[in-house]
Coordinates of C-alpha atoms in Angstrom, one line a residue:
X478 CA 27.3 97.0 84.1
X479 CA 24.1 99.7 84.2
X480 CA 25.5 99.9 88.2
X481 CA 28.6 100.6 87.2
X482 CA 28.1 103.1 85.1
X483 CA 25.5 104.9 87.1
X484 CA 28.0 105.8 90.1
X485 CA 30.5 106.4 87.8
X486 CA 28.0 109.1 86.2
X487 CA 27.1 109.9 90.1
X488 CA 30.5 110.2 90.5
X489 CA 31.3 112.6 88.0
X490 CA 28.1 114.9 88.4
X491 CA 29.4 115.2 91.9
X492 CA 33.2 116.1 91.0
X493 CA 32.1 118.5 88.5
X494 CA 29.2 120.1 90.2
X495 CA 31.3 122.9 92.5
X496 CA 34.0 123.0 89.3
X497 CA 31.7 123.5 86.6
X498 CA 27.9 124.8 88.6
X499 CA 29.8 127.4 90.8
X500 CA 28.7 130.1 88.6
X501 CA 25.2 128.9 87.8
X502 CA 25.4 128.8 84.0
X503 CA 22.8 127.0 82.3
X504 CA 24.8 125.1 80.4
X505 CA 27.3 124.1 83.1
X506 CA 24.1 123.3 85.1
X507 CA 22.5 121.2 82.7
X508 CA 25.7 119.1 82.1
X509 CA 25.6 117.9 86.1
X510 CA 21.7 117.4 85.2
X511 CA 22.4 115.3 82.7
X512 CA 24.9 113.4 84.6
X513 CA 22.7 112.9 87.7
X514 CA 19.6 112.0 85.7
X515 CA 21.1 109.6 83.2
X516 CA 22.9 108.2 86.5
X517 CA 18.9 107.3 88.0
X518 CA 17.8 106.2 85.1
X519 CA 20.8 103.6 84.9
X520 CA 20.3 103.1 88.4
X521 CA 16.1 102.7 88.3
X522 CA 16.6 99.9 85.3
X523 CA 18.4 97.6 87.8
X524 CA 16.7 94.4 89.8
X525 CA 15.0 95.6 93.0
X526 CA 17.3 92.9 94.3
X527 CA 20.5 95.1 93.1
X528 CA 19.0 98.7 93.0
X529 CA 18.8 99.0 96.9
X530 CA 15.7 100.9 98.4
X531 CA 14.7 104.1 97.7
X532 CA 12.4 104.6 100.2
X533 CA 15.1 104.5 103.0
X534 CA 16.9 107.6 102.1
X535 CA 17.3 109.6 105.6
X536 CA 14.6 112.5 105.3
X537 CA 12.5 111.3 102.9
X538 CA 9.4 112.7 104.2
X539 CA 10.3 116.6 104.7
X540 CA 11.9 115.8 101.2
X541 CA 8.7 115.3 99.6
X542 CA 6.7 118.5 101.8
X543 CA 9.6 120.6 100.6
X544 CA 9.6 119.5 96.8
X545 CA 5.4 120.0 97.1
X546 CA 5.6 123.5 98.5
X547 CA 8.4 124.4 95.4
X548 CA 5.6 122.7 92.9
X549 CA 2.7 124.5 94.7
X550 CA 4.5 128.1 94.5
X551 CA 5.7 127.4 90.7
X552 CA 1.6 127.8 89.9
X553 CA 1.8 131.3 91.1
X554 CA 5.5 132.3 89.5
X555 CA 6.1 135.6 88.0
X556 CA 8.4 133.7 85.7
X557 CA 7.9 130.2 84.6
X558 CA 11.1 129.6 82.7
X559 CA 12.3 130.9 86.0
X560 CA 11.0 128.2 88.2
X561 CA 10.9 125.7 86.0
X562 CA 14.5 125.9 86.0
X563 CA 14.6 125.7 89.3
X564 CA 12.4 122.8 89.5
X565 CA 14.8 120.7 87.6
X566 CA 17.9 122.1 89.6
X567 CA 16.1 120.8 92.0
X568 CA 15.5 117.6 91.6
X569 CA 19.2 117.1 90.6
X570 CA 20.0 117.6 94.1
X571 CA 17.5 115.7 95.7
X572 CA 18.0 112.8 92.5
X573 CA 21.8 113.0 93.8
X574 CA 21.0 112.8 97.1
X575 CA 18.6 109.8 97.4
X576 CA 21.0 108.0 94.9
X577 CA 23.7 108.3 96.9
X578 CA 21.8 107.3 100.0
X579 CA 21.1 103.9 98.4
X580 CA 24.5 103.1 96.6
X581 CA 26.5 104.4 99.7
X582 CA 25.5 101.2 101.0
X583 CA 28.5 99.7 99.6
X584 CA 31.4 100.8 101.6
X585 CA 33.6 100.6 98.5
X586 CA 30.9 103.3 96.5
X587 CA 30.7 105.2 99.6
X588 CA 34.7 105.5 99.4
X589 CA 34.4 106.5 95.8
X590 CA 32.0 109.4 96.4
X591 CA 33.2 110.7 99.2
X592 CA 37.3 110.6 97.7
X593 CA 35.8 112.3 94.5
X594 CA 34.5 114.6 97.1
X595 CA 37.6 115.5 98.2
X596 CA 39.2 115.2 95.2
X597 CA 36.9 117.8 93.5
X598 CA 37.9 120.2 96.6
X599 CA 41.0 120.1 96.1
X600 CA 41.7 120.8 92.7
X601 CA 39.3 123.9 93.3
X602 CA 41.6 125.6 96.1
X603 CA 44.9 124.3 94.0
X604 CA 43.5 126.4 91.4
X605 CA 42.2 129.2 94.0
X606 CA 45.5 129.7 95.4
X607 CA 47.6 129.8 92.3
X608 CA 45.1 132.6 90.7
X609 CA 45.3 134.6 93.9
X610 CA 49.0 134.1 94.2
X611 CA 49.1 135.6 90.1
X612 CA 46.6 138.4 91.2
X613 CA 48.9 139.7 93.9
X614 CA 51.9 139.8 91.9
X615 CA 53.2 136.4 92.9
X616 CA 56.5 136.0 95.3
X617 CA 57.3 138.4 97.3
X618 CA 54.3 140.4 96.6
X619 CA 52.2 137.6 97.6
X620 CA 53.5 137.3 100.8
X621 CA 53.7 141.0 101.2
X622 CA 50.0 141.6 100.3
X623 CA 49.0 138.9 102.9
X624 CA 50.6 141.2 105.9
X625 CA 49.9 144.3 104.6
X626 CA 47.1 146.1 106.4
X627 CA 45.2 147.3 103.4
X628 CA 41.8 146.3 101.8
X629 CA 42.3 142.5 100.4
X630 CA 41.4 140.5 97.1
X631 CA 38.9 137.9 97.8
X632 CA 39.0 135.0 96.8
X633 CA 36.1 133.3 94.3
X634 CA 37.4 130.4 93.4
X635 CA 35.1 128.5 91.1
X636 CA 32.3 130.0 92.3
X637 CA 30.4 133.7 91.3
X638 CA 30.9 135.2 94.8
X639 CA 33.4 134.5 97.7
X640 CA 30.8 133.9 99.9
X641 CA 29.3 130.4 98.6
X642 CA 33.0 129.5 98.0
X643 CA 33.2 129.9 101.4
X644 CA 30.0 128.3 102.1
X645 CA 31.1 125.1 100.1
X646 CA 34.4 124.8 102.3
X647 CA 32.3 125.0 105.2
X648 CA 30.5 121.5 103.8
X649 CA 33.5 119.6 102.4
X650 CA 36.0 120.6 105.6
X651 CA 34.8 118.1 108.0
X652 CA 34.5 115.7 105.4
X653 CA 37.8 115.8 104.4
X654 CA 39.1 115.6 107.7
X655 CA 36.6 112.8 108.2
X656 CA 38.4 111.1 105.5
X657 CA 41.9 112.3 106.6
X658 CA 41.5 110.4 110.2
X659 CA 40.4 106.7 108.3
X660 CA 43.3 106.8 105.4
X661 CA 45.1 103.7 106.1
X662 CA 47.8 104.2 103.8
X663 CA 50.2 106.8 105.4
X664 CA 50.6 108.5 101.6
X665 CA 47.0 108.5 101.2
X666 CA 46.8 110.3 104.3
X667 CA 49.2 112.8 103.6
X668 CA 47.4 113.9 99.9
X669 CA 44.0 114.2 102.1
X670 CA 45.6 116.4 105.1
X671 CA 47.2 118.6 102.5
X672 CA 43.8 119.4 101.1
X673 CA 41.9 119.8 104.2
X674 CA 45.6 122.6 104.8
X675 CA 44.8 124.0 101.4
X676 CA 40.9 124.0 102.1
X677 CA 41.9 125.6 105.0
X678 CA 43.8 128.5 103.5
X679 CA 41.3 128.9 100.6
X680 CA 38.5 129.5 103.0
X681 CA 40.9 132.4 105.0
X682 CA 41.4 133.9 101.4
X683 CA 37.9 134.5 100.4
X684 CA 37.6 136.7 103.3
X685 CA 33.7 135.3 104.7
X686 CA 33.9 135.9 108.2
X687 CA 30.9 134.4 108.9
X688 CA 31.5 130.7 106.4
X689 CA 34.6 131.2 109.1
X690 CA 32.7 131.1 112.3
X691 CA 30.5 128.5 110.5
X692 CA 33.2 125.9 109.4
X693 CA 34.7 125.6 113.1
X694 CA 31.1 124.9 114.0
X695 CA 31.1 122.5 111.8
X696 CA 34.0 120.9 112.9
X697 CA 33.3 121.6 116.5
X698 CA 29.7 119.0 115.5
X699 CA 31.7 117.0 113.4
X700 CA 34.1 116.1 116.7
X701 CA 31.2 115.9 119.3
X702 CA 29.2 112.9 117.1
X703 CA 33.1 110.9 116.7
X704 CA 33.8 111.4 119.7
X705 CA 29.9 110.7 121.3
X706 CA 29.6 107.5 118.7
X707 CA 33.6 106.2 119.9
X708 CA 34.5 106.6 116.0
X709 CA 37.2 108.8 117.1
X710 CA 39.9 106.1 117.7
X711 CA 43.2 106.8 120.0
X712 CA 45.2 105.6 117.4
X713 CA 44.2 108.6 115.2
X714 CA 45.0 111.4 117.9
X715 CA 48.9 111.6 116.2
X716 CA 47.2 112.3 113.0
X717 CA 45.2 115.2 114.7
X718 CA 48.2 116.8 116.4
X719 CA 50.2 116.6 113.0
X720 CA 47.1 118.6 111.3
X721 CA 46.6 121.0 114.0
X722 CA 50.5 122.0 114.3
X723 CA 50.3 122.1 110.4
X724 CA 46.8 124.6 110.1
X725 CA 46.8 126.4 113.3
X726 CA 50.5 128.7 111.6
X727 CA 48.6 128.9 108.4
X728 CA 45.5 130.5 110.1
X729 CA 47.8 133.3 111.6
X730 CA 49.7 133.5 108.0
X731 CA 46.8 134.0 105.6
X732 CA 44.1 135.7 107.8
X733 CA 44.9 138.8 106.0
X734 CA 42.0 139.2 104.2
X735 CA 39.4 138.5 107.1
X736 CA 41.6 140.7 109.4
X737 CA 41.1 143.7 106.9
X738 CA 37.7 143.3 106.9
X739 CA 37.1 143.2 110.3
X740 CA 39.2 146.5 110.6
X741 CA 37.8 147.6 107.8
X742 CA 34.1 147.3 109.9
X743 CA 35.4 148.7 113.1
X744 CA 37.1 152.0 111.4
X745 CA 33.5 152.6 110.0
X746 CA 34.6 151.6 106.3
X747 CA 33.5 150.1 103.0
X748 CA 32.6 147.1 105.1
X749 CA 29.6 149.2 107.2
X750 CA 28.3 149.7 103.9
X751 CA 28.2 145.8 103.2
X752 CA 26.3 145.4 106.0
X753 CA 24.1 147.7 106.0
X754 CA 23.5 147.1 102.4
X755 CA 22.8 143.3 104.1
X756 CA 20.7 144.5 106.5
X757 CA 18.1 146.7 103.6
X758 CA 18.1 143.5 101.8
X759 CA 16.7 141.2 104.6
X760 CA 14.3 143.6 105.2
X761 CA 13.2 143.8 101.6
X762 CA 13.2 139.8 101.6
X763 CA 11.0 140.0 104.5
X764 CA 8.4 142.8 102.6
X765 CA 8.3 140.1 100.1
X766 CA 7.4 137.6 102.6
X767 CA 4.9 139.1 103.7
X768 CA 3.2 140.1 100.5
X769 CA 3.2 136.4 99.0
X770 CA 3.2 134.8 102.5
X771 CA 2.0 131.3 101.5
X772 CA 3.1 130.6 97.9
X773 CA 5.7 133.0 97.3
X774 CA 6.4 134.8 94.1
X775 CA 7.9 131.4 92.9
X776 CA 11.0 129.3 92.8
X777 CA 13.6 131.1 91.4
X778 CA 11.7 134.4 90.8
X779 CA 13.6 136.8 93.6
X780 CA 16.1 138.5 91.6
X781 CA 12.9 139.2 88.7
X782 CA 10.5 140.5 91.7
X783 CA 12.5 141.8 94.2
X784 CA 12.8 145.6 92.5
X785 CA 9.5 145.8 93.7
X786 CA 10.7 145.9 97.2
X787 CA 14.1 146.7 97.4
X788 CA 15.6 149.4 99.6
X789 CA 18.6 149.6 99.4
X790 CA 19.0 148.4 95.5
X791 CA 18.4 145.7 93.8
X792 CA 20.0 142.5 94.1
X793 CA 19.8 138.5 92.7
X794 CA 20.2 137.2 96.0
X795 CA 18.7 137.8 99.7
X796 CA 21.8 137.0 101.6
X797 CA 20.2 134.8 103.8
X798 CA 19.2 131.5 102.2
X799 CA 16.0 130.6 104.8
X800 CA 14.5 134.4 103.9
X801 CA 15.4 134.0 100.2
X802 CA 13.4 130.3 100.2
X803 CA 10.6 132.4 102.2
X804 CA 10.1 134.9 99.3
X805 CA 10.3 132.4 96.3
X806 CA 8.3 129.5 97.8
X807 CA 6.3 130.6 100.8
X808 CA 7.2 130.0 104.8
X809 CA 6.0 126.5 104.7
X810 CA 9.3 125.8 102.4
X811 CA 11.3 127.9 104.5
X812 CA 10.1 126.6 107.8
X813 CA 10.8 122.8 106.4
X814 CA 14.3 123.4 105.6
X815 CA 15.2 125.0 109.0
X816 CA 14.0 122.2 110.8
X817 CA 15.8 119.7 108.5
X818 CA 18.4 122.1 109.0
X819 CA 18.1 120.8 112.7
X820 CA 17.1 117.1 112.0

């Protein structure tokens, strides 16, 4: 029963994480906490028999130097409520992460977390698409703001910028086309393909040229290892046709926002501004860097420390998530999770 329950809280804290943590309130955050936590605890209680082994998590190791690096920099924050929070942020990933690594082991769990995945996904862009359908004016004007030439909404989805919405496409597309290619049952199949179309569109909408260039590299990887490991079976090719004639018309369709951002760069426009804003900011990340080389000005303490150094103005995040890790927690932490990065 306590196995049950604990990937059905897994489950849940998953589902929920990108609906309800996209904006990074504390109380949305703590909710997921909860859920992951209460979901190890059921989980630790079990017979070593049933609980599976902990210890065989993929990346356990650089785990643990990257967790000790975040507790070394915390002793040197310039805000302890700060890092602290992060701290226990933390460990609800890494919790969810090492728990899923030894349930997964069960192809029926595995199934579970990786459909509530998918499921989570596409409720989000369902949502997405209907708010930025309202926001345009809906009907015509929805269509007409799409080929219009003009500067674009963005889309945010559940999340407080565009950007990590687009970042958090990037992850779930090759997942759900993963899961897309294996469906057995026809209808099953057809409910996943029309959230990798919708995930698809979503991503388009919010504008993120680079999460763009990113997700077909992820799907580009995601190929290479089924084709290199013969997971890709010839029987699934139709499928891949059917999604390809389905996307590839939806790309030209709903590329309006990225196309006005891209024009918007190369006439010398608002968008020159957002990257050369971009461009202050790294170097102000970097100033940090190299003023708290080795411990950082601790986890979660950028946004409080950063006016120090900022150029431009000031800002909660670096725009680059290895120089941003640099500041908070020192190069060690940010040299660990670019070379998991390529593990």
């Amino acid at each position: 029963m306590a196995q049950v329950v604990s990937v059905v809280l897994l489950s849940a804290a998953l589902i929920l994480a990108p609906i309800i943590g996209g904006g990074f309130g504390e109380l949305t955050n703590a909710i997921v906490q909860i859920l992951v936590f209460g979901a190890i605890a059921l989980h630790a209680l079990l017979p070593g028999r049933d609980r599976g082994g902990w210890l065989r998590a993929p990346g356990l190791i650089p785990m643990c130097v990257f967790l000790l690096a975040v507790l070394v920099s915390t002793f040197f924050t310039e805000s302890i409520y700060s890092s602290l929070t992060q701290i226990l942020f933390l460990l609800a990933c890494l919790g969810a992460y090492m728990l899923a690594a030894a349930v997964a082991r069960d192809p029926k769990v595995a199934a579970i977390l990786v459909g509530g995945a998918v499921l989570s996904a596409l409720i989000i862009c369902v949502n997405g698409f209907r708010d930025y359908a309202y926001t345009t004016g809906g009907g015509q004007k929805f269509w007409e703001s799409l080929a219009s030439n003009g500067e674009h909404w963005r889309l945010f989805g559940t999340f407080i910028n565009p950007g990590f919405f687009a970042g958090y496409l990037g992850i779930v597309l090759p997942v759900t086309l993963g899961v897309y290619l294996v469906a057995r049952r026809t209808v099953l199949a057809a409910l996943v393909g029309l959230a990798f179309a919708l995930e698809t569109i979503t991503l388009m909408l919010t504008g993120t040229k680079f999460a763009i260039v990113a997700a077909v590299a992820a799907l580009i990887v995601f190929f290479l290892f089924a084709v290199g490991t013969k997971s890709l079976r010839r029987s699934r090719f139709a499928r891949l046709i059917v999604i390809a004639a389905v996307v590839l018309p939806l790309l030209i369709v709903f590329s309006g926002p990225v196309r006005s951002r891209i024009v918007a760069a190369e006439a010398g426009g608002s968008q020159v501004h957002s990257t050369t804003f971009r461009v202050y900011t790294w170097q102000g990340a970097i100033e940090m860097i190299k003023g708290n080389p080795w411990t950082g000005v601790g986890p979660g303490g950028f946004e409080i420390a950063y006016p120090r150094y900022t150029i431009a103005g000031p800002t909660t995040y670096a725009h680059q998530s290895y120089l941003q890790i640099a500041a908070e927690s020192g190069v060690v932490q940010a040299f660990e999770c670019c070379a998991r990065a390529f593990d």
